[in-house]
């Protein structure tokens, strides 16, 4: 497995496995190619968007973006938001851990102080993943759990 920057030609394959996540009830956001390009790979807020690839197959991706004022945290300067999406067939293979190493390095280089992950409250796998990466719950709503990672 190798970690590399996501490029526009990855969007169709990413969209395909996002549709798998949607069908499994693990994703509620749009999953089409245009959304992948606009909100992850070519986002103007992007710090880093990485893919994990094995033998030419994208196993997952992680997006790290500067936080906007309207994010759940409401925090601005120094904050980033993260999203992690792993192909269902690649779960439990260390993909998320490898992706987070790249994102954490990018956060340090971009002078990010805190990374926020907003997770659906009914997604135990994602909640466990962010706990394992060192994120701490700092806020909950009826449907979401907000976790924060303080960048060393």
PDB file of N, CA and C in Angstrom, residues 26 28 72 82 84 116-131 135-137 139-148:
ATOM      1  N   UNK A  26     -23.498   4.118   5.618  1.00  0.00           N
ATOM      2  CA  UNK A  26     -22.361   4.705   6.319  1.00  0.00           C
ATOM      3  C   UNK A  26     -22.015   6.107   5.824  1.00  0.00           C
ATOM      4  N   UNK A  28     -23.941   9.882   4.276  1.00  0.00           N
ATOM      5  CA  UNK A  28     -25.163  10.625   3.979  1.00  0.00           C
ATOM      6  C   UNK A  28     -24.914  11.781   3.000  1.00  0.00           C
ATOM      7  N   UNK A  72     -18.977  22.907  12.354  1.00  0.00           N
ATOM      8  CA  UNK A  72     -19.606  22.553  13.619  1.00  0.00           C
ATOM      9  C   UNK A  72     -18.883  23.195  14.794  1.00  0.00           C
ATOM     10  N   UNK A  82     -11.429  17.149   9.006  1.00  0.00           N
ATOM     11  CA  UNK A  82     -10.930  15.939   8.373  1.00  0.00           C
ATOM     12  C   UNK A  82     -12.094  15.028   8.026  1.00  0.00           C
ATOM     13  N   UNK A  84     -12.561  10.896   6.526  1.00  0.00           N
ATOM     14  CA  UNK A  84     -11.893   9.654   6.180  1.00  0.00           C
ATOM     15  C   UNK A  84     -12.902   8.700   5.573  1.00  0.00           C
ATOM     16  N   UNK A 116     -10.679  18.789  13.525  1.00  0.00           N
ATOM     17  CA  UNK A 116     -12.009  18.360  13.946  1.00  0.00           C
ATOM     18  C   UNK A 116     -12.553  17.283  13.011  1.00  0.00           C
ATOM     19  N   UNK A 117     -13.135  16.268  13.619  1.00  0.00           N
ATOM     20  CA  UNK A 117     -13.867  15.241  12.874  1.00  0.00           C
ATOM     21  C   UNK A 117     -15.293  15.258  13.399  1.00  0.00           C
ATOM     22  N   UNK A 118     -16.252  15.369  12.499  1.00  0.00           N
ATOM     23  CA  UNK A 118     -17.662  15.303  12.865  1.00  0.00           C
ATOM     24  C   UNK A 118     -18.194  13.994  12.321  1.00  0.00           C
ATOM     25  N   UNK A 119     -18.657  13.125  13.211  1.00  0.00           N
ATOM     26  CA  UNK A 119     -19.030  11.757  12.863  1.00  0.00           C
ATOM     27  C   UNK A 119     -20.490  11.527  13.204  1.00  0.00           C
ATOM     28  N   UNK A 120     -21.186  10.802  12.348  1.00  0.00           N
ATOM     29  CA  UNK A 120     -22.565  10.428  12.658  1.00  0.00           C
ATOM     30  C   UNK A 120     -22.566   9.570  13.920  1.00  0.00           C
ATOM     31  N   UNK A 121     -23.465   9.872  14.819  1.00  0.00           N
ATOM     32  CA  UNK A 121     -23.524   9.158  16.097  1.00  0.00           C
ATOM     33  C   UNK A 121     -23.803   7.669  15.914  1.00  0.00           C
ATOM     34  N   UNK A 122     -24.389   7.304  14.769  1.00  0.00           N
ATOM     35  CA  UNK A 122     -24.719   5.894  14.519  1.00  0.00           C
ATOM     36  C   UNK A 122     -23.662   5.186  13.662  1.00  0.00           C
ATOM     37  N   UNK A 123     -22.415   5.680  13.702  1.00  0.00           N
ATOM     38  CA  UNK A 123     -21.323   5.075  12.940  1.00  0.00           C
ATOM     39  C   UNK A 123     -20.219   4.626  13.909  1.00  0.00           C
ATOM     40  N   UNK A 124     -20.398   3.478  14.566  1.00  0.00           N
ATOM     41  CA  UNK A 124     -19.427   3.048  15.579  1.00  0.00           C
ATOM     42  C   UNK A 124     -18.027   2.797  15.032  1.00  0.00           C
ATOM     43  N   UNK A 125     -17.915   2.354  13.780  1.00  0.00           N
ATOM     44  CA  UNK A 125     -16.593   2.105  13.205  1.00  0.00           C
ATOM     45  C   UNK A 125     -15.803   3.414  13.087  1.00  0.00           C
ATOM     46  N   UNK A 126     -16.451   4.470  12.606  1.00  0.00           N
ATOM     47  CA  UNK A 126     -15.772   5.759  12.467  1.00  0.00           C
ATOM     48  C   UNK A 126     -15.432   6.348  13.834  1.00  0.00           C
ATOM     49  N   UNK A 127     -16.334   6.223  14.783  1.00  0.00           N
ATOM     50  CA  UNK A 127     -16.058   6.726  16.132  1.00  0.00           C
ATOM     51  C   UNK A 127     -14.841   6.017  16.727  1.00  0.00           C
ATOM     52  N   UNK A 128     -14.776   4.704  16.557  1.00  0.00           N
ATOM     53  CA  UNK A 128     -13.644   3.924  17.078  1.00  0.00           C
ATOM     54  C   UNK A 128     -12.346   4.303  16.359  1.00  0.00           C
ATOM     55  N   UNK A 129     -12.420   4.523  15.051  1.00  0.00           N
ATOM     56  CA  UNK A 129     -11.227   4.909  14.289  1.00  0.00           C
ATOM     57  C   UNK A 129     -10.645   6.213  14.832  1.00  0.00           C
ATOM     58  N   UNK A 130     -11.484   7.241  14.963  1.00  0.00           N
ATOM     59  CA  UNK A 130     -10.968   8.526  15.430  1.00  0.00           C
ATOM     60  C   UNK A 130     -10.459   8.437  16.866  1.00  0.00           C
ATOM     61  N   UNK A 131     -11.098   7.632  17.711  1.00  0.00           N
ATOM     62  CA  UNK A 131     -10.569   7.396  19.063  1.00  0.00           C
ATOM     63  C   UNK A 131      -9.169   6.797  18.967  1.00  0.00           C
ATOM     64  N   UNK A 135      -8.166  11.246  18.734  1.00  0.00           N
ATOM     65  CA  UNK A 135      -9.179  12.303  18.801  1.00  0.00           C
ATOM     66  C   UNK A 135      -9.980  12.134  20.094  1.00  0.00           C
ATOM     67  N   UNK A 136     -10.398  13.266  20.667  1.00  0.00           N
ATOM     68  CA  UNK A 136     -11.195  13.268  21.894  1.00  0.00           C
ATOM     69  C   UNK A 136     -12.534  13.948  21.627  1.00  0.00           C
ATOM     70  N   UNK A 137     -13.599  13.357  22.127  1.00  0.00           N
ATOM     71  CA  UNK A 137     -14.927  13.953  21.979  1.00  0.00           C
ATOM     72  C   UNK A 137     -14.979  15.260  22.768  1.00  0.00           C
ATOM     73  N   UNK A 139     -17.842  17.555  21.850  1.00  0.00           N
ATOM     74  CA  UNK A 139     -19.197  18.062  21.693  1.00  0.00           C
ATOM     75  C   UNK A 139     -20.045  16.978  21.047  1.00  0.00           C
ATOM     76  N   UNK A 140     -21.274  16.872  21.473  1.00  0.00           N
ATOM     77  CA  UNK A 140     -22.204  15.937  20.839  1.00  0.00           C
ATOM     78  C   UNK A 140     -23.526  16.639  20.585  1.00  0.00           C
ATOM     79  N   UNK A 141     -24.188  16.191  19.535  1.00  0.00           N
ATOM     80  CA  UNK A 141     -25.554  16.624  19.253  1.00  0.00           C
ATOM     81  C   UNK A 141     -26.388  15.353  19.158  1.00  0.00           C
ATOM     82  N   UNK A 142     -27.634  15.498  18.832  1.00  0.00           N
ATOM     83  CA  UNK A 142     -28.503  14.325  18.728  1.00  0.00           C
ATOM     84  C   UNK A 142     -27.993  13.319  17.707  1.00  0.00           C
ATOM     85  N   UNK A 143     -27.423  13.815  16.607  1.00  0.00           N
ATOM     86  CA  UNK A 143     -27.024  12.936  15.508  1.00  0.00           C
ATOM     87  C   UNK A 143     -25.529  12.873  15.241  1.00  0.00           C
ATOM     88  N   UNK A 144     -24.745  13.718  15.900  1.00  0.00           N
ATOM     89  CA  UNK A 144     -23.323  13.811  15.588  1.00  0.00           C
ATOM     90  C   UNK A 144     -22.450  13.811  16.833  1.00  0.00           C
ATOM     91  N   UNK A 145     -21.229  13.347  16.645  1.00  0.00           N
ATOM     92  CA  UNK A 145     -20.198  13.435  17.674  1.00  0.00           C
ATOM     93  C   UNK A 145     -19.041  14.217  17.071  1.00  0.00           C
ATOM     94  N   UNK A 146     -18.629  15.263  17.758  1.00  0.00           N
ATOM     95  CA  UNK A 146     -17.509  16.083  17.296  1.00  0.00           C
ATOM     96  C   UNK A 146     -16.283  15.713  18.107  1.00  0.00           C
ATOM     97  N   UNK A 147     -15.236  15.358  17.390  1.00  0.00           N
ATOM     98  CA  UNK A 147     -13.985  14.963  18.026  1.00  0.00           C
ATOM     99  C   UNK A 147     -12.888  15.922  17.595  1.00  0.00           C
ATOM    100  N   UNK A 148     -11.925  16.091  18.479  1.00  0.00           N
ATOM    101  CA  UNK A 148     -10.842  17.051  18.255  1.00  0.00           C
ATOM    102  C   UNK A 148      -9.500  16.371  18.487  1.00  0.00           C
TER     103      UNK A 148
END
